[in-house]
Coordinates of N, CA, C and O in Angstrom, one line a residue:
M1 N 41.0 44.2 -61.1 CA 40.0 45.0 -60.4 C 39.1 45.5 -61.4 O 37.8 45.6 -60.9
A2 N 39.8 46.1 -62.5 CA 38.7 46.9 -63.2 C 37.8 46.1 -64.1 O 36.7 46.6 -64.3
N3 N 38.2 44.8 -64.3 CA 37.2 44.0 -65.0 C 36.2 43.3 -64.5 O 35.5 42.8 -64.7
R4 N 36.3 43.4 -62.8 CA 35.1 42.8 -61.9 C 34.1 44.0 -61.6 O 34.3 45.0 -61.3
V5 N 33.0 43.4 -62.2 CA 31.8 44.7 -61.9 C 31.2 44.2 -60.7 O 31.1 42.8 -60.4
I6 N 30.8 45.0 -59.8 CA 30.1 44.7 -58.5 C 28.4 45.0 -58.6 O 28.4 46.3 -58.9
N7 N 27.7 44.0 -58.3 CA 26.3 44.4 -58.6 C 26.0 44.5 -57.1 O 25.7 43.7 -56.2
K8 N 25.5 45.9 -56.9 CA 24.6 46.1 -55.7 C 23.5 45.3 -55.7 O 23.2 45.4 -54.3
K9 N 22.6 45.6 -56.4 CA 21.1 45.0 -56.2 C 21.4 43.6 -56.6 O 20.6 42.8 -57.2
K10 N 22.3 42.7 -56.2 CA 22.3 41.2 -56.1 C 21.3 40.4 -55.4 O 20.8 40.9 -54.2
N11 N 20.6 39.4 -56.0 CA 19.5 38.9 -55.4 C 20.2 37.8 -54.5 O 20.9 37.1 -54.7
V12 N 19.9 38.2 -53.3 CA 20.6 37.4 -52.2 C 19.5 36.4 -51.5 O 19.7 35.6 -50.7
G13 N 18.4 36.0 -52.2 CA 17.3 34.8 -51.4 C 16.7 35.4 -50.2 O 16.4 36.5 -50.0
N14 N 16.8 34.2 -49.5 CA 16.1 34.5 -47.9 C 17.0 35.2 -47.0 O 16.9 34.8 -45.8
V15 N 18.2 35.6 -47.1 CA 19.0 36.2 -46.3 C 18.5 37.1 -45.5 O 18.2 38.0 -46.1
G16 N 18.7 37.0 -44.0 CA 17.9 38.2 -43.2 C 16.4 38.0 -43.1 O 15.9 39.0 -42.2
R17 N 15.8 37.1 -43.8 CA 14.2 37.0 -43.6 C 14.2 35.8 -42.7 O 14.7 34.8 -42.8
K18 N 12.9 36.2 -42.0 CA 12.4 34.9 -41.2 C 11.6 33.9 -42.2 O 11.0 34.2 -42.9
K19 N 12.1 32.7 -42.0 CA 11.6 31.5 -42.6 C 10.0 31.1 -42.2 O 9.4 30.7 -42.8
G20 N 9.9 31.1 -40.8 CA 8.9 30.7 -40.3 C 7.7 32.0 -39.9 O 7.8 32.7 -40.3
A21 N 6.7 31.3 -39.1 CA 5.8 32.2 -38.8 C 5.1 31.7 -37.4 O 5.3 30.6 -37.0
T22 N 5.0 32.8 -37.0 CA 4.2 32.2 -35.4 C 2.6 32.6 -35.3 O 2.3 33.5 -36.3
V23 N 2.1 32.3 -34.0 CA 0.4 32.7 -34.0 C 0.3 34.4 -34.1 O -0.7 34.9 -34.6
R24 N 1.3 34.9 -33.8 CA 1.2 36.4 -33.6 C 0.9 37.3 -35.1 O 0.9 38.4 -35.4
D25 N 2.0 36.4 -36.0 CA 2.1 36.9 -37.5 C 0.8 36.7 -38.3 O 1.0 37.3 -39.2
V26 N -0.1 36.1 -37.9 CA -1.3 35.6 -38.8 C -2.7 36.2 -38.2 O -2.5 36.3 -36.9
N27 N -3.6 36.2 -39.0 CA -5.1 36.8 -38.5 C -5.3 35.3 -37.6 O -5.5 34.2 -38.1
S28 N -5.9 36.0 -36.4 CA -6.4 35.1 -35.4 C -7.7 34.2 -35.8 O -7.6 32.9 -35.4
W29 N -8.4 34.8 -36.4 CA -9.8 33.9 -36.8 C -9.4 32.8 -37.8 O -10.0 31.7 -37.6
R30 N -8.4 33.0 -38.9 CA -8.0 32.5 -39.9 C -7.5 31.3 -39.4 O -7.2 30.0 -39.6
W31 N -6.5 31.5 -38.2 CA -5.6 30.4 -37.6 C -6.4 29.4 -36.9 O -6.3 28.2 -36.8
I32 N -7.5 30.2 -36.1 CA -8.3 29.4 -35.2 C -9.0 28.2 -36.1 O -9.4 27.3 -35.8
K33 N -9.7 28.9 -37.4 CA -10.6 27.8 -38.3 C -9.5 26.8 -38.8 O -10.0 25.6 -38.8
A34 N -8.5 27.2 -38.9 CA -7.5 26.1 -39.7 C -7.1 25.1 -38.7 O -6.9 24.0 -39.1
T35 N -6.9 25.3 -37.5 CA -6.5 24.7 -36.2 C -7.9 23.8 -35.9 O -7.6 22.5 -35.8
A36 N -8.8 24.4 -35.7 CA -10.1 23.6 -35.7 C -10.2 22.4 -36.6 O -10.9 21.5 -36.4
K37 N -10.2 22.8 -38.0 CA -10.3 21.7 -39.4 C -9.0 20.7 -39.1 O -9.7 19.6 -39.2
H38 N -7.8 21.2 -38.7 CA -6.9 20.1 -38.3 C -7.3 19.2 -37.1 O -7.1 18.0 -37.6
F39 N -7.9 19.6 -36.2 CA -8.2 19.0 -35.0 C -9.2 17.9 -35.7 O -9.2 16.8 -35.0
K40 N -10.2 18.2 -36.2 CA -11.4 17.6 -36.5 C -10.8 16.5 -37.5 O -11.2 15.4 -37.5
T41 N -10.1 16.7 -38.6 CA -9.7 15.9 -39.7 C -8.5 14.7 -39.0 O -8.7 13.6 -39.4
E42 N -7.8 15.0 -37.9 CA -7.0 14.3 -37.1 C -7.6 13.3 -36.5 O -7.3 12.0 -36.7
G43 N -8.7 13.7 -35.8 CA -9.8 12.8 -35.2 C -9.0 12.2 -33.9 O -9.6 11.4 -33.2
K44 N -8.2 13.1 -33.1 CA -7.6 12.3 -32.0 C -7.9 13.3 -30.6 O -7.6 12.8 -29.7
L45 N -8.8 14.4 -31.0 CA -9.0 15.2 -29.8 C -10.2 14.7 -29.1 O -11.2 14.1 -29.8
F46 N -10.4 14.5 -28.0 CA -11.2 14.1 -26.9 C -12.5 14.9 -26.8 O -12.1 16.2 -26.7
V47 N -13.9 14.7 -27.3 CA -14.6 15.5 -27.2 C -15.9 14.9 -26.4 O -16.2 14.0 -26.7
P48 N -16.1 15.3 -25.3 CA -17.0 15.1 -24.4 C -18.3 15.0 -25.0 O -18.6 15.6 -25.8
N49 N -19.0 14.0 -24.2 CA -20.5 13.6 -24.6 C -21.3 14.8 -24.6 O -22.4 14.8 -25.4
C50 N -21.2 15.7 -23.7 CA -22.3 16.8 -23.4 C -22.3 17.9 -24.3 O -22.7 19.0 -24.1
T51 N -21.4 17.7 -25.5 CA -21.0 19.0 -26.2 C -22.5 19.5 -26.7 O -22.5 21.0 -27.4
E52 N -23.3 18.6 -27.3 CA -24.5 19.0 -28.0 C -25.5 19.9 -27.1 O -26.4 20.4 -27.5
L53 N -25.1 19.7 -25.7 CA -26.3 20.0 -24.5 C -26.0 21.3 -23.8 O -26.7 22.3 -23.4
V54 N -24.8 21.4 -23.9 CA -24.2 22.6 -23.2 C -24.3 24.0 -23.5 O -24.0 24.1 -24.5
K55 N -24.1 25.0 -22.8 CA -24.1 26.4 -23.1 C -22.4 26.8 -22.6 O -21.9 26.0 -21.8
T56 N -22.1 27.8 -23.1 CA -20.7 28.2 -23.2 C -20.6 29.0 -22.0 O -19.5 29.3 -21.3
S57 N -21.8 29.7 -21.6 CA -21.9 30.5 -20.5 C -23.0 30.6 -19.7 O -24.2 30.4 -20.7
H58 N -23.2 31.1 -18.7 CA -24.6 31.2 -18.4 C -25.1 32.5 -18.6 O -26.3 32.5 -18.5
G59 N -24.6 33.1 -19.4 CA -25.3 34.4 -20.0 C -25.7 34.1 -21.4 O -26.4 35.0 -22.1
R60 N -25.6 33.0 -21.8 CA -26.0 32.6 -23.1 C -27.2 32.0 -23.1 O -27.8 31.6 -22.2
D61 N -28.1 32.1 -24.2 CA -29.7 31.5 -24.2 C -29.8 30.1 -24.3 O -30.5 29.5 -23.7
R62 N -28.9 29.9 -25.6 CA -28.7 28.4 -26.2 C -27.5 28.1 -26.3 O -26.5 28.8 -26.2
A63 N -27.5 26.7 -26.6 CA -26.2 26.0 -26.7 C -25.5 26.5 -28.1 O -26.4 26.8 -28.9
P64 N -24.3 26.6 -28.4 CA -24.0 26.8 -29.7 C -24.6 26.0 -31.1 O -24.8 24.7 -30.7
Q65 N -24.7 26.6 -32.0 CA -25.6 26.0 -33.2 C -24.7 25.4 -33.9 O -24.7 24.4 -34.8
N66 N -23.3 25.8 -34.0 CA -22.2 25.3 -34.9 C -21.8 23.8 -34.5 O -21.6 23.8 -33.1
A67 N -21.6 22.9 -35.4 CA -21.7 21.4 -34.8 C -20.1 21.4 -34.5 O -19.7 20.4 -33.9
D68 N -19.1 22.3 -35.0 CA -17.8 22.0 -34.5 C -17.3 22.8 -33.6 O -16.0 23.5 -33.5
W69 N -18.2 23.6 -32.9 CA -18.1 24.7 -32.0 C -16.9 24.2 -30.9 O -15.8 25.0 -30.4
Y70 N -16.7 22.9 -30.6 CA -15.9 22.3 -29.7 C -14.5 22.4 -30.3 O -13.6 22.9 -29.2
Y71 N -14.3 22.1 -31.6 CA -12.9 22.4 -31.8 C -12.3 23.6 -32.2 O -11.3 23.7 -31.9
I72 N -13.3 24.7 -32.3 CA -13.0 25.9 -32.6 C -12.9 26.4 -31.1 O -11.8 27.1 -30.9
R73 N -13.2 26.1 -30.1 CA -13.2 26.5 -29.0 C -11.6 26.1 -28.3 O -11.1 26.7 -27.5
C74 N -11.3 24.7 -28.7 CA -10.1 24.1 -28.4 C -9.2 25.0 -28.7 O -7.8 25.0 -28.2
A75 N -9.3 25.4 -30.1 CA -8.1 25.8 -31.0 C -8.1 27.3 -30.1 O -7.0 27.9 -30.3
A76 N -9.1 28.1 -29.9 CA -9.2 29.5 -29.3 C -8.5 29.1 -27.8 O -7.5 30.2 -27.7
V77 N -8.7 28.2 -27.2 CA -7.8 27.9 -25.8 C -6.3 28.1 -26.0 O -5.7 28.5 -25.5
L78 N -6.0 27.1 -27.0 CA -4.3 26.7 -27.2 C -3.9 28.1 -27.7 O -2.6 28.4 -27.0
R79 N -4.8 29.0 -28.6 CA -4.1 30.4 -28.9 C -4.0 30.9 -27.8 O -2.9 31.7 -27.6
A80 N -4.7 31.2 -26.7 CA -4.8 32.0 -25.7 C -3.7 31.7 -24.5 O -2.8 32.4 -24.3
I81 N -3.6 30.2 -24.6 CA -2.4 29.9 -23.6 C -1.1 30.0 -24.4 O -0.1 30.4 -23.8
Y82 N -1.0 30.0 -25.8 CA 0.2 30.3 -26.4 C 0.7 32.0 -26.1 O 1.9 32.2 -26.0
L83 N -0.4 32.6 -26.2 CA 0.0 34.2 -26.1 C 0.1 34.5 -24.5 O 1.0 35.4 -24.2
R84 N -0.2 34.0 -23.7 CA -0.3 33.8 -22.1 C -0.1 32.6 -21.3 O -1.0 32.0 -20.8
P85 N 1.2 32.2 -21.6 CA 1.4 31.0 -20.6 C 1.1 31.1 -19.3 O 1.3 32.3 -18.6
G86 N 0.6 29.8 -18.6 CA 0.4 30.1 -17.3 C -1.0 30.4 -16.9 O -1.4 30.6 -15.8
E87 N -1.9 30.6 -18.0 CA -3.1 31.0 -17.8 C -4.0 29.9 -17.4 O -4.0 28.9 -18.1
G88 N -4.9 29.8 -16.2 CA -5.8 28.9 -15.8 C -7.0 28.9 -16.4 O -7.2 29.8 -17.4
T89 N -7.8 28.0 -15.9 CA -9.4 28.2 -16.5 C -10.0 29.5 -16.0 O -11.0 29.9 -16.5
G90 N -9.7 29.9 -14.9 CA -10.4 31.3 -14.6 C -10.0 32.5 -15.3 O -10.8 33.2 -15.6
G91 N -8.8 32.4 -15.5 CA -8.2 33.6 -16.8 C -9.0 33.3 -17.9 O -9.5 34.3 -18.7
L92 N -9.3 32.1 -18.3 CA -9.6 31.7 -19.8 C -11.2 32.3 -19.6 O -11.7 32.4 -20.4
A93 N -11.9 31.8 -18.2 CA -13.2 32.4 -18.3 C -13.5 33.8 -18.5 O -14.4 33.9 -19.1
K94 N -12.5 34.4 -18.1 CA -12.7 36.0 -18.1 C -12.4 36.3 -19.8 O -13.3 37.1 -20.1
R95 N -11.4 35.7 -20.1 CA -11.3 36.0 -21.5 C -12.5 35.6 -22.7 O -12.7 36.5 -23.4
F96 N -13.0 34.7 -22.2 CA -14.1 34.1 -23.3 C -15.7 34.6 -22.7 O -16.6 34.4 -23.0
G97 N -15.4 35.7 -21.6 CA -16.7 36.2 -20.9 C -17.4 37.0 -22.0 O -16.8 37.7 -23.1
I98 N -18.7 37.0 -22.1 CA -19.8 37.9 -22.7 C -20.6 38.7 -21.8 O -20.5 38.8 -20.8
K99 N -21.3 39.6 -22.7 CA -22.3 40.5 -22.0 C -23.6 39.8 -21.8 O -24.1 39.2 -22.9
K100 N -24.2 39.5 -20.7 CA -25.3 38.9 -20.6 C -26.6 40.0 -21.0 O -26.6 41.2 -20.4
N101 N -27.6 39.4 -21.3 CA -28.8 40.3 -21.7 C -29.8 40.1 -20.9 O -30.2 38.9 -20.5
R102 N -30.0 41.0 -19.9 CA -31.2 41.1 -18.5 C -32.4 41.4 -18.9 O -33.0 42.0 -18.1
G103 N -32.8 41.7 -20.1 CA -34.2 42.3 -20.6 C -33.8 43.9 -20.5 O -33.1 44.5 -20.9
S104 N -34.9 44.3 -19.5 CA -34.9 45.8 -19.4 C -33.7 46.3 -18.4 O -33.3 47.4 -18.3
R105 N -33.2 45.5 -17.6 CA -32.0 45.9 -16.7 C -30.6 45.9 -17.6 O -30.7 45.4 -18.6
P106 N -29.9 46.9 -16.9 CA -28.4 46.9 -18.0 C -27.6 45.6 -18.0 O -27.9 44.7 -17.2
E107 N -27.0 45.7 -18.7 CA -26.2 44.4 -19.3 C -25.0 44.2 -18.2 O -24.3 45.3 -17.7
I108 N -24.6 42.9 -17.8 CA -23.5 42.8 -17.3 C -22.5 41.8 -17.6 O -23.0 41.1 -18.5
T109 N -21.2 41.7 -17.4 CA -20.0 40.9 -17.9 C -20.2 39.3 -17.1 O -20.2 39.7 -15.8
T110 N -20.3 38.7 -18.0 CA -20.5 37.2 -17.1 C -19.5 36.3 -17.7 O -18.8 36.5 -19.0
R111 N -18.6 35.7 -16.9 CA -17.6 34.9 -17.3 C -18.0 33.5 -17.8 O -19.2 33.1 -17.7
A112 N -17.5 32.8 -18.7 CA -18.0 31.8 -19.7 C -17.5 30.5 -18.5 O -16.9 30.7 -17.4
S113 N -18.1 29.5 -19.0 CA -17.9 28.3 -18.1 C -16.6 27.6 -18.1 O -16.0 27.2 -18.9
R114 N -16.1 27.7 -16.8 CA -15.0 27.2 -16.4 C -14.9 25.7 -16.8 O -13.9 25.1 -17.3
G115 N -15.9 24.8 -16.6 CA -15.9 23.0 -16.9 C -15.6 23.2 -18.1 O -14.7 22.0 -18.5
L116 N -16.4 24.0 -19.1 CA -15.9 23.4 -20.4 C -14.5 23.7 -20.7 O -13.8 23.0 -21.7
L117 N -13.9 24.8 -20.4 CA -12.7 25.3 -20.5 C -11.7 24.1 -20.1 O -10.6 24.1 -20.5
H118 N -12.1 23.7 -18.8 CA -11.1 22.7 -18.4 C -11.3 21.6 -19.1 O -10.3 20.7 -19.4
W119 N -12.3 21.0 -19.8 CA -12.5 20.0 -20.7 C -11.4 20.2 -21.8 O -11.0 19.2 -22.3
C120 N -11.6 21.3 -22.3 CA -10.8 22.0 -23.6 C -9.4 21.7 -23.3 O -8.4 21.2 -24.0
C121 N -8.8 21.8 -22.1 CA -7.3 22.0 -21.5 C -7.0 20.6 -21.6 O -5.8 19.8 -21.8
R122 N -7.9 19.8 -21.0 CA -7.7 18.0 -20.9 C -7.5 17.7 -22.2 O -6.6 16.5 -22.4
S123 N -8.3 17.9 -22.9 CA -8.3 17.3 -24.4 C -7.0 18.1 -25.2 O -6.4 17.0 -25.8
L124 N -6.7 19.0 -24.9 CA -5.3 19.3 -25.5 C -3.9 18.7 -24.9 O -3.0 18.5 -25.5
E125 N -4.2 18.5 -23.5 CA -3.0 17.8 -22.9 C -3.0 16.1 -23.3 O -2.0 15.8 -23.4
G126 N -4.3 15.8 -23.8 CA -4.4 14.3 -24.2 C -3.6 14.3 -25.6 O -3.0 13.2 -25.8
L127 N -3.2 15.5 -26.1 CA -2.8 15.6 -27.7 C -1.2 15.7 -27.4 O -0.5 15.9 -28.2
K128 N -1.0 16.0 -25.9 CA 0.4 16.5 -25.9 C 0.7 17.8 -26.1 O 2.0 17.9 -26.4
L129 N 0.0 18.6 -26.2 CA 0.0 20.1 -26.7 C 0.0 21.1 -25.5 O 1.0 22.1 -25.7
L130 N -0.6 20.7 -24.4 CA -0.6 21.2 -23.4 C -0.1 20.5 -22.0 O 0.1 19.3 -22.0
T131 N 0.4 21.4 -21.2 CA 0.8 20.3 -19.7 C 0.5 21.5 -18.6 O 0.6 22.8 -18.8
K132 N 0.6 21.1 -17.5 CA 0.2 21.8 -16.3 C 1.5 22.6 -15.8 O 2.5 22.3 -16.2
G133 N 1.3 24.1 -15.7 CA 2.7 25.0 -15.4 C 3.1 24.4 -14.0 O 2.4 23.9 -13.4
K134 N 4.3 25.2 -13.8 CA 4.9 24.7 -12.5 C 4.4 25.5 -11.3 O 4.3 24.9 -10.3
E135 N 4.0 26.8 -11.5 CA 3.3 27.4 -10.4 C 1.7 27.4 -10.8 O 0.9 26.6 -9.7
A136 N 1.1 27.8 -11.8 CA -0.3 27.5 -12.1 C -0.6 27.6 -13.4 O 0.4 27.9 -14.1
G137 N -1.9 27.1 -13.5 CA -2.3 27.4 -15.1 C -1.6 26.3 -15.9 O -1.3 25.4 -15.7
R138 N -1.8 26.5 -17.4 CA -1.3 25.3 -18.2 C -0.3 26.3 -19.3 O -0.3 27.5 -19.6
V139 N 0.6 25.6 -19.7 CA 1.7 25.9 -20.5 C 1.9 25.1 -21.7 O 1.4 23.9 -21.8
L140 N 2.5 25.7 -23.0 CA 2.5 24.8 -24.1 C 3.7 23.9 -23.9 O 4.6 24.4 -23.5
T141 N 3.7 22.6 -24.4 CA 4.9 22.0 -24.4 C 5.7 22.2 -25.7 O 5.4 22.8 -26.4
K142 N 6.6 21.5 -25.9 CA 7.6 22.0 -27.1 C 6.9 21.2 -28.3 O 7.1 22.1 -29.2
E143 N 6.4 20.1 -28.3 CA 5.6 19.8 -29.4 C 4.7 20.5 -29.6 O 4.4 20.9 -30.5
G144 N 3.7 21.2 -28.8 CA 2.6 21.9 -28.7 C 3.0 23.3 -29.5 O 2.6 24.0 -30.4
R145 N 4.3 24.1 -29.2 CA 4.7 25.2 -29.6 C 5.1 24.7 -31.1 O 4.8 25.8 -32.1
K146 N 5.7 23.7 -31.4 CA 5.9 23.3 -32.9 C 4.7 23.1 -33.8 O 4.9 23.7 -34.7
K147 N 3.8 22.6 -33.2 CA 2.8 22.5 -33.9 C 1.9 23.8 -34.4 O 1.6 24.0 -35.6
V148 N 1.8 24.5 -33.4 CA 1.3 25.9 -33.3 C 2.1 26.7 -34.4 O 1.1 27.2 -35.3
D149 N 3.2 26.7 -34.4 CA 3.9 27.4 -35.2 C 3.9 27.1 -37.1 O 3.7 27.7 -37.6
T150 N 3.9 25.8 -37.1 CA 3.7 25.2 -38.2 C 2.3 25.5 -38.8 O 2.2 25.7 -39.9
L151 N 1.3 25.2 -37.8 CA 0.2 25.8 -38.6 C -0.1 27.2 -38.6 O -0.9 27.5 -39.9
A152 N 0.5 28.0 -38.0 CA 0.6 29.3 -38.3 C 1.3 29.5 -39.7 O 1.1 30.4 -40.6
F153 N 2.4 29.0 -39.9 CA 3.1 29.3 -41.1 C 2.1 28.6 -42.5 O 2.1 29.6 -43.4
N154 N 1.7 27.7 -42.2 CA 0.6 27.2 -43.3 C -0.2 28.1 -43.6 O -1.2 28.1 -44.8
V155 N -1.0 28.9 -42.3 CA -2.2 30.0 -42.6 C -1.3 31.0 -43.3 O -2.1 31.6 -44.2
L156 N -0.2 31.2 -42.9 CA 0.3 32.7 -43.6 C 0.6 32.2 -45.1 O 0.4 33.2 -46.0
V157 N 0.9 31.3 -45.6 CA 1.2 30.7 -46.9 C -0.1 30.5 -47.8 O 0.1 29.8 -48.8
R158 N -1.2 30.2 -46.8 CA -2.4 29.8 -47.6 C -2.6 28.4 -47.6 O -2.7 27.9 -48.9
R159 N -1.8 27.5 -47.4 CA -1.9 26.2 -47.6 C -2.9 25.1 -46.6 O -2.9 25.6 -45.3
G160 N -3.7 24.5 -47.2 CA -4.6 23.8 -46.4 C -6.0 24.3 -46.1 O -6.7 23.9 -45.6
G161 N -6.1 25.5 -46.2 CA -7.1 26.4 -46.2 C -7.9 26.5 -47.5 O -7.6 25.7 -48.1
K162 N -8.6 27.9 -47.5 CA -9.3 28.0 -48.3 C -8.5 28.5 -49.7 O -7.8 29.1 -49.6
K163 N -9.0 27.9 -50.9 CA -8.6 28.1 -52.1 C -8.4 29.7 -52.4 O -9.7 30.5 -52.4
V164 N -7.5 30.3 -53.1 CA -7.3 31.7 -53.4 C -8.1 31.6 -54.9 O -7.5 31.0 -55.8
A165 N -8.8 32.6 -55.4 CA -9.5 32.8 -56.5 C -8.1 33.2 -57.6 O -8.0 34.4 -57.3
K166 N -8.1 32.6 -58.6 CA -6.9 33.3 -59.4 C -7.8 34.0 -60.3 O -8.7 33.8 -61.0
K167 N -7.0 35.3 -60.9 CA -7.7 36.3 -61.7 C -7.2 36.2 -63.2 O -6.2 35.6 -63.9

């Protein structure tokens, strides 16, 4: 016993540490950008013909200027349903609502277009990431949860995203 030294500060590796990451662990905007980029490079997401013409809400003045706005919206919808399973297009419309500028009259909160949110959900269902809930709304599938968490881990360790400048 005397010749055996016990090292209290022993390096134990990853014991007790979480290996993966969830959407809650990463910055929301970084995750949405990375997921939208993934959807675009994968090329399997269904994009409706009307995306360059429609507004996202009747409170907006013009259609979105970003060419990839539909991919960004689909990623944001996926994140919203991950955080609140069972949310339908009405709840999503509330979540993506904005303040409408009415000139000299006071601003009012307006909801987002439910039709576009419906098409986002349909596009994500086509990738087998979402499915209809038992009672109402949409929920993530097992594959969808796995893909979302994988993308979150990649964002957390900065894989596939913006390169970090070395000093």
